[in-house]
Amino acid sequence: MTTDSLLTHWAGEYLKMGLTVIALTGKTPNVKVHRHGLHEPFIGAPESDADWDLLRAAFQHPDTTGIAIIIPYPYVVVDIDGEEGAEQWNAEFAADLPDRWVAKTPRLPEGGLHLWFSCATPTGSIKLGPKLDLKGQNSYVAVAPSLHPDGGRYEWLVAPGDEAPIEVPQVLQERIEDHAFDSAARSASKQERRQAWGPKYKAGDHVFYAQPGHDALIDGMKTALDGNRNNYLHWAASTLAEEGGSDDEFDKLGEAALAVGLEPIEVGRTLRSARRQHG
């Protein structure tokens, strides 16, 4: 079976398991297949020739190098990066590896692991350590038989089956609950500040609040020096997302980034990533 046929086959298998998949170019969605990124994944088991034709068009596309599963509730994935990540996992959580849903990642030179767990507490992604991450709902992970940009393929050490992933270890469960509590507190704080500032005006069903603007942050993008523009965009988008920036402000930041010469695809990915990470 050729590589592209293998990707199509496995994409179909994941869909039959009730999972949601996207086609990857390297580590990011193939934007020629998914013009709107994670907002237009493949959902549902293929049942007709037309369904399989769509899968073949996506996973045999010349830019497609892999498959990603969009992590559904109630699942989370612990991403262990190399030996350092394994040491952090053991030191922080002292938990055995699960006996279900374990994947090997081909990151060079050491490789790593993806550990799938079930978790009743909804969560976004959490930085657990320098080489240790937890990916929550609506994030995605590359899965077998995807090619890694540095070489090698992702592979299952314990492939998904009829049983769901095991429950997260108690220590990790507590970490997730703390993160959820902190996120809820930040969201409530933003809402309180917004209510305190009061509405600026109302247009139809939409209320525009008199909150502090982010003009200086957007102006900084316009004057960012060559060589630092990508870094500035990442910082500005994260700041804007964390502080509850409006759609209009994100649009202005994107326009400023394009005006100084950044690539449209990279700008779009950066803005979407920031908004996903900060809800």
mmCIF file of C-alpha atoms in Angstrom:
data_model
loop_
_atom_site.group_PDB
_atom_site.id
_atom_site.type_symbol
_atom_site.label_atom_id
_atom_site.label_comp_id
_atom_site.label_asym_id
_atom_site.label_seq_id
_atom_site.Cartn_x
_atom_site.Cartn_y
_atom_site.Cartn_z
ATOM 1 C CA MET A 1 0.000 0.000 0.000
ATOM 2 C CA THR A 2 1.428 3.395 -0.985
ATOM 3 C CA THR A 3 1.923 6.149 1.598
ATOM 4 C CA ASP A 4 -1.025 8.231 0.414
ATOM 5 C CA SER A 5 -3.275 5.140 0.257
ATOM 6 C CA LEU A 6 -2.138 4.274 3.784
ATOM 7 C CA LEU A 7 -3.128 7.729 5.029
ATOM 8 C CA THR A 8 -6.545 7.421 3.394
ATOM 9 C CA HIS A 9 -7.072 3.981 4.919
ATOM 10 C CA TRP A 10 -6.166 5.118 8.426
ATOM 11 C CA ALA A 11 -8.200 8.302 8.158
ATOM 12 C CA GLY A 12 -11.201 6.113 7.413
ATOM 13 C CA GLU A 13 -10.406 3.826 10.358
ATOM 14 C CA TYR A 14 -10.195 6.748 12.779
ATOM 15 C CA LEU A 15 -13.503 8.102 11.496
ATOM 16 C CA LYS A 16 -15.102 4.687 12.053
ATOM 17 C CA MET A 17 -13.972 4.925 15.703
ATOM 18 C CA GLY A 18 -16.030 8.103 16.051
ATOM 19 C CA LEU A 19 -12.977 10.375 15.972
ATOM 20 C CA THR A 20 -12.581 13.603 13.995
ATOM 21 C CA VAL A 21 -9.604 14.026 11.663
ATOM 22 C CA ILE A 22 -7.822 16.593 9.524
ATOM 23 C CA ALA A 23 -5.112 16.320 6.869
ATOM 24 C CA LEU A 24 -1.698 17.681 7.852
ATOM 25 C CA THR A 25 1.144 19.347 6.024
ATOM 26 C CA GLY A 26 3.999 18.791 8.451
ATOM 27 C CA LYS A 27 2.498 19.648 11.837
ATOM 28 C CA THR A 28 -0.195 22.063 10.663
ATOM 29 C CA PRO A 29 -3.513 21.627 8.817
ATOM 30 C CA ASN A 30 -3.201 21.364 5.054
ATOM 31 C CA VAL A 31 -4.834 24.694 4.222
ATOM 32 C CA LYS A 32 -5.442 23.611 0.634
ATOM 33 C CA VAL A 33 -7.764 20.940 2.002
ATOM 34 C CA HIS A 34 -9.018 22.700 5.145
ATOM 35 C CA ARG A 35 -9.329 26.342 4.152
ATOM 36 C CA HIS A 36 -10.769 27.168 7.569
ATOM 37 C CA GLY A 37 -8.415 24.952 9.541
ATOM 38 C CA LEU A 38 -9.982 23.072 12.427
ATOM 39 C CA HIS A 39 -13.407 24.484 11.602
ATOM 40 C CA GLU A 40 -13.881 22.068 8.686
ATOM 41 C CA PRO A 41 -12.608 18.626 9.746
ATOM 42 C CA PHE A 42 -13.763 15.215 8.559
ATOM 43 C CA ILE A 43 -16.530 13.844 10.795
ATOM 44 C CA GLY A 44 -18.399 10.548 10.652
ATOM 45 C CA ALA A 45 -17.586 7.151 9.211
ATOM 46 C CA PRO A 46 -17.326 7.063 5.390
ATOM 47 C CA GLU A 47 -20.360 5.231 4.050
ATOM 48 C CA SER A 48 -20.435 5.894 0.322
ATOM 49 C CA ASP A 49 -18.099 6.130 -2.647
ATOM 50 C CA ALA A 50 -18.504 9.898 -2.477
ATOM 51 C CA ASP A 51 -17.290 9.893 1.149
ATOM 52 C CA TRP A 52 -14.207 7.884 0.174
ATOM 53 C CA ASP A 53 -13.573 10.169 -2.787
ATOM 54 C CA LEU A 54 -13.449 13.147 -0.399
ATOM 55 C CA LEU A 55 -11.005 11.312 1.856
ATOM 56 C CA ARG A 56 -8.808 10.341 -1.061
ATOM 57 C CA ALA A 57 -8.773 13.910 -2.341
ATOM 58 C CA ALA A 58 -7.610 15.115 1.078
ATOM 59 C CA PHE A 59 -5.184 12.412 2.159
ATOM 60 C CA GLN A 60 -3.707 11.765 -1.281
ATOM 61 C CA HIS A 61 -3.247 15.503 -1.853
ATOM 62 C CA PRO A 62 0.404 16.226 -2.770
ATOM 63 C CA ASP A 63 0.786 18.538 0.250
ATOM 64 C CA THR A 64 -0.662 16.058 2.753
ATOM 65 C CA THR A 65 1.944 14.309 4.902
ATOM 66 C CA GLY A 66 -0.165 13.085 7.790
ATOM 67 C CA ILE A 67 -3.351 12.768 9.807
ATOM 68 C CA ALA A 68 -4.301 14.553 13.008
ATOM 69 C CA ILE A 69 -7.076 13.682 15.432
ATOM 70 C CA ILE A 70 -8.900 16.628 16.977
ATOM 71 C CA ILE A 71 -9.020 15.752 20.672
ATOM 72 C CA PRO A 72 -12.642 15.297 21.783
ATOM 73 C CA TYR A 73 -14.127 15.630 25.254
ATOM 74 C CA PRO A 74 -13.517 13.791 27.564
ATOM 75 C CA TYR A 75 -10.044 12.941 26.229
ATOM 76 C CA VAL A 76 -6.710 14.661 26.818
ATOM 77 C CA VAL A 77 -3.227 13.847 25.504
ATOM 78 C CA VAL A 78 0.038 14.156 27.415
ATOM 79 C CA ASP A 79 2.857 15.021 25.013
ATOM 80 C CA ILE A 80 6.225 13.783 26.330
ATOM 81 C CA ASP A 81 9.172 15.205 24.408
ATOM 82 C CA GLY A 82 12.264 13.004 24.612
ATOM 83 C CA GLU A 83 14.152 11.819 27.677
ATOM 84 C CA GLU A 84 13.849 15.183 29.390
ATOM 85 C CA GLY A 85 10.071 15.078 29.011
ATOM 86 C CA ALA A 86 10.004 11.506 30.379
ATOM 87 C CA GLU A 87 12.021 12.600 33.417
ATOM 88 C CA GLN A 88 9.589 15.474 34.022
ATOM 89 C CA TRP A 89 6.616 13.099 33.727
ATOM 90 C CA ASN A 90 8.122 10.684 36.242
ATOM 91 C CA ALA A 91 9.169 13.422 38.661
ATOM 92 C CA GLU A 92 5.912 15.369 38.505
ATOM 93 C CA PHE A 93 3.325 12.604 38.256
ATOM 94 C CA ALA A 94 5.130 9.335 39.107
ATOM 95 C CA ALA A 95 2.580 7.421 37.033
ATOM 96 C CA ASP A 96 2.956 4.269 34.981
ATOM 97 C CA LEU A 97 2.286 4.473 31.270
ATOM 98 C CA PRO A 98 -1.306 3.617 30.353
ATOM 99 C CA ASP A 99 -2.080 0.236 28.812
ATOM 100 C CA ARG A 100 -4.264 1.781 26.092
ATOM 101 C CA TRP A 101 -3.872 4.507 23.473
ATOM 102 C CA VAL A 102 -0.108 5.082 23.596
ATOM 103 C CA ALA A 103 1.724 6.464 20.565
ATOM 104 C CA LYS A 104 5.395 6.916 19.768
ATOM 105 C CA THR A 105 6.437 10.215 18.205
ATOM 106 C CA PRO A 106 9.474 10.252 15.898
ATOM 107 C CA ARG A 107 10.971 13.546 17.076
ATOM 108 C CA LEU A 108 14.680 13.399 16.477
ATOM 109 C CA PRO A 109 17.046 12.485 17.992
ATOM 110 C CA GLU A 110 15.165 10.983 20.975
ATOM 111 C CA GLY A 111 11.544 10.632 20.013
ATOM 112 C CA GLY A 112 8.697 10.967 22.473
ATOM 113 C CA LEU A 113 5.285 9.673 23.502
ATOM 114 C CA HIS A 114 1.636 10.669 23.270
ATOM 115 C CA LEU A 115 -0.345 9.304 26.221
ATOM 116 C CA TRP A 116 -4.129 9.453 25.838
ATOM 117 C CA PHE A 117 -6.333 9.710 28.941
ATOM 118 C CA SER A 118 -9.971 10.290 29.837
ATOM 119 C CA CYS A 119 -10.740 13.285 32.039
ATOM 120 C CA ALA A 120 -14.164 14.405 33.246
ATOM 121 C CA THR A 121 -13.018 18.023 33.692
ATOM 122 C CA PRO A 122 -13.144 19.980 30.412
ATOM 123 C CA THR A 123 -9.801 21.641 29.774
ATOM 124 C CA GLY A 124 -7.713 23.469 27.247
ATOM 125 C CA SER A 125 -4.014 22.867 26.763
ATOM 126 C CA ILE A 126 -1.643 23.200 29.737
ATOM 127 C CA LYS A 127 2.135 23.629 29.826
ATOM 128 C CA LEU A 128 3.200 21.022 32.380
ATOM 129 C CA GLY A 129 6.951 21.488 31.925
ATOM 130 C CA PRO A 130 9.615 22.574 29.411
ATOM 131 C CA LYS A 131 9.299 19.269 27.557
ATOM 132 C CA LEU A 132 5.903 18.172 28.827
ATOM 133 C CA ASP A 133 2.514 19.383 27.608
ATOM 134 C CA LEU A 134 -1.101 18.459 28.049
ATOM 135 C CA LYS A 135 -3.307 18.950 25.012
ATOM 136 C CA GLY A 136 -6.965 19.456 25.823
ATOM 137 C CA GLN A 137 -10.177 19.512 23.876
ATOM 138 C CA ASN A 138 -10.143 21.072 20.404
ATOM 139 C CA SER A 139 -6.363 20.787 20.180
ATOM 140 C CA TYR A 140 -5.017 18.170 17.799
ATOM 141 C CA VAL A 141 -2.203 15.618 17.646
ATOM 142 C CA ALA A 142 -0.582 13.886 14.694
ATOM 143 C CA VAL A 143 -1.204 10.142 14.643
ATOM 144 C CA ALA A 144 0.071 7.070 12.810
ATOM 145 C CA PRO A 145 1.078 6.744 10.047
ATOM 146 C CA SER A 146 1.907 10.467 9.698
ATOM 147 C CA LEU A 147 5.353 11.577 8.616
ATOM 148 C CA HIS A 148 7.249 13.843 11.038
ATOM 149 C CA PRO A 149 8.882 16.896 9.392
ATOM 150 C CA ASP A 150 12.262 15.774 10.778
ATOM 151 C CA GLY A 151 11.874 12.216 9.490
ATOM 152 C CA GLY A 152 10.237 9.024 10.693
ATOM 153 C CA ARG A 153 6.603 8.134 11.246
ATOM 154 C CA TYR A 154 4.259 8.303 14.183
ATOM 155 C CA GLU A 155 3.230 4.844 15.321
ATOM 156 C CA TRP A 156 0.942 3.289 17.896
ATOM 157 C CA LEU A 157 2.590 1.305 20.682
ATOM 158 C CA VAL A 158 -0.880 0.476 22.034
ATOM 159 C CA ALA A 159 -3.425 1.243 19.331
ATOM 160 C CA PRO A 160 -6.950 2.532 20.044
ATOM 161 C CA GLY A 161 -9.518 -0.195 20.408
ATOM 162 C CA ASP A 162 -13.029 -0.635 21.705
ATOM 163 C CA GLU A 163 -12.067 0.649 25.155
ATOM 164 C CA ALA A 164 -11.675 4.343 25.900
ATOM 165 C CA PRO A 165 -8.392 5.705 27.313
ATOM 166 C CA ILE A 166 -7.884 5.157 31.047
ATOM 167 C CA GLU A 167 -8.601 7.911 33.586
ATOM 168 C CA VAL A 168 -5.876 10.496 34.150
ATOM 169 C CA PRO A 169 -3.671 9.933 37.216
ATOM 170 C CA GLN A 170 -4.984 11.687 40.328
ATOM 171 C CA VAL A 171 -2.102 14.164 40.484
ATOM 172 C CA LEU A 172 -2.722 15.206 36.881
ATOM 173 C CA GLN A 173 -6.473 15.392 37.531
ATOM 174 C CA GLU A 174 -5.795 17.883 40.308
ATOM 175 C CA ARG A 175 -3.545 19.912 38.032
ATOM 176 C CA ILE A 176 -6.286 20.045 35.403
ATOM 177 C CA GLU A 177 -8.884 21.095 37.981
ATOM 178 C CA ASP A 178 -6.584 23.877 39.217
ATOM 179 C CA HIS A 179 -6.114 25.079 35.661
ATOM 180 C CA ALA A 180 -9.875 25.046 35.045
ATOM 181 C CA PHE A 181 -10.449 27.016 38.256
ATOM 182 C CA ASP A 182 -7.827 29.616 37.329
ATOM 183 C CA SER A 183 -9.250 29.951 33.807
ATOM 184 C CA ALA A 184 -12.766 30.452 35.166
ATOM 185 C CA ALA A 185 -11.480 33.072 37.605
ATOM 186 C CA ARG A 186 -9.717 35.005 34.836
ATOM 187 C CA SER A 187 -12.833 34.880 32.692
ATOM 188 C CA ALA A 188 -14.993 36.137 35.557
ATOM 189 C CA SER A 189 -12.507 38.924 36.246
ATOM 190 C CA LYS A 190 -12.638 40.064 32.630
ATOM 191 C CA GLN A 191 -16.416 40.079 32.715
ATOM 192 C CA GLU A 192 -16.444 42.110 35.926
ATOM 193 C CA ARG A 193 -14.090 44.691 34.407
ATOM 194 C CA ARG A 194 -16.196 44.857 31.290
ATOM 195 C CA GLN A 195 -19.372 45.425 33.313
ATOM 196 C CA ALA A 196 -17.627 48.075 35.398
ATOM 197 C CA TRP A 197 -16.559 49.972 32.298
ATOM 198 C CA GLY A 198 -20.121 49.877 31.040
ATOM 199 C CA PRO A 199 -21.429 49.734 27.486
ATOM 200 C CA LYS A 200 -20.288 52.356 25.017
ATOM 201 C CA TYR A 201 -23.236 52.052 22.694
ATOM 202 C CA LYS A 202 -25.651 49.474 21.393
ATOM 203 C CA ALA A 203 -26.131 48.682 17.730
ATOM 204 C CA GLY A 204 -28.996 46.291 17.175
ATOM 205 C CA ASP A 205 -28.412 43.192 19.295
ATOM 206 C CA HIS A 206 -24.719 43.937 19.842
ATOM 207 C CA VAL A 207 -23.383 45.923 22.784
ATOM 208 C CA PHE A 208 -20.025 47.632 22.295
ATOM 209 C CA TYR A 209 -18.184 48.098 25.585
ATOM 210 C CA ALA A 210 -16.035 51.068 26.534
ATOM 211 C CA GLN A 211 -13.083 48.868 27.404
ATOM 212 C CA PRO A 212 -9.482 49.995 27.092
ATOM 213 C CA GLY A 213 -8.330 49.594 23.516
ATOM 214 C CA HIS A 214 -5.296 47.835 22.163
ATOM 215 C CA ASP A 215 -4.259 50.495 19.671
ATOM 216 C CA ALA A 216 -0.687 50.662 20.964
ATOM 217 C CA LEU A 217 -0.303 46.898 20.652
ATOM 218 C CA ILE A 218 -1.544 46.995 17.045
ATOM 219 C CA ASP A 219 0.616 50.026 16.221
ATOM 220 C CA GLY A 220 3.628 48.084 17.525
ATOM 221 C CA MET A 221 2.993 45.469 14.830
ATOM 222 C CA LYS A 222 3.104 48.196 12.194
ATOM 223 C CA THR A 223 6.557 49.294 13.348
ATOM 224 C CA ALA A 224 8.058 45.891 14.270
ATOM 225 C CA LEU A 225 11.542 45.457 12.855
ATOM 226 C CA ASP A 226 12.369 42.883 10.205
ATOM 227 C CA GLY A 227 13.561 39.700 11.905
ATOM 228 C CA ASN A 228 11.337 40.269 14.921
ATOM 229 C CA ARG A 229 7.954 40.537 13.253
ATOM 230 C CA ASN A 230 6.893 36.909 13.696
ATOM 231 C CA ASN A 231 7.868 36.977 17.368
ATOM 232 C CA TYR A 232 5.989 40.231 17.882
ATOM 233 C CA LEU A 233 2.888 38.844 16.173
ATOM 234 C CA HIS A 234 2.897 35.746 18.426
ATOM 235 C CA TRP A 235 3.224 37.914 21.527
ATOM 236 C CA ALA A 236 0.648 40.465 20.411
ATOM 237 C CA ALA A 237 -1.914 37.815 19.429
ATOM 238 C CA SER A 238 -1.506 36.000 22.749
ATOM 239 C CA THR A 239 -1.803 39.260 24.685
ATOM 240 C CA LEU A 240 -4.874 40.290 22.719
ATOM 241 C CA ALA A 241 -6.509 36.901 23.280
ATOM 242 C CA GLU A 242 -5.699 36.817 26.990
ATOM 243 C CA GLU A 243 -7.105 40.305 27.502
ATOM 244 C CA GLY A 244 -10.322 39.555 25.633
ATOM 245 C CA GLY A 245 -9.599 41.475 22.443
ATOM 246 C CA SER A 246 -12.467 41.989 20.031
ATOM 247 C CA ASP A 247 -12.850 40.461 16.572
ATOM 248 C CA ASP A 248 -12.201 43.902 15.110
ATOM 249 C CA GLU A 249 -8.925 44.209 17.023
ATOM 250 C CA PHE A 250 -7.782 40.787 15.812
ATOM 251 C CA ASP A 251 -8.637 41.853 12.270
ATOM 252 C CA LYS A 252 -6.602 45.037 12.671
ATOM 253 C CA LEU A 253 -3.647 43.112 14.097
ATOM 254 C CA GLY A 254 -3.805 40.711 11.148
ATOM 255 C CA GLU A 255 -3.988 43.601 8.676
ATOM 256 C CA ALA A 256 -0.973 45.250 10.316
ATOM 257 C CA ALA A 257 0.990 41.994 10.127
ATOM 258 C CA LEU A 258 0.185 41.599 6.432
ATOM 259 C CA ALA A 259 1.111 45.223 5.780
ATOM 260 C CA VAL A 260 4.665 44.659 7.070
ATOM 261 C CA GLY A 261 5.125 41.635 4.819
ATOM 262 C CA LEU A 262 4.233 38.554 6.867
ATOM 263 C CA GLU A 263 2.705 35.624 4.983
ATOM 264 C CA PRO A 264 -1.111 35.370 5.075
ATOM 265 C CA ILE A 265 -1.077 31.667 6.020
ATOM 266 C CA GLU A 266 1.296 32.232 8.944
ATOM 267 C CA VAL A 267 -0.679 35.261 10.154
ATOM 268 C CA GLY A 268 -3.941 33.311 10.084
ATOM 269 C CA ARG A 269 -2.462 30.340 11.927
ATOM 270 C CA THR A 270 -0.930 32.548 14.601
ATOM 271 C CA LEU A 271 -4.164 34.421 15.293
ATOM 272 C CA ARG A 272 -6.237 31.222 15.383
ATOM 273 C CA SER A 273 -3.746 29.495 17.663
ATOM 274 C CA ALA A 274 -3.751 32.386 20.141
ATOM 275 C CA ARG A 275 -7.525 32.473 20.296
ATOM 276 C CA ARG A 276 -7.783 28.700 20.794
ATOM 277 C CA GLN A 277 -5.223 28.683 23.616
ATOM 278 C CA HIS A 278 -6.979 31.458 25.498
ATOM 279 C CA GLY A 279 -10.520 30.346 24.791
#
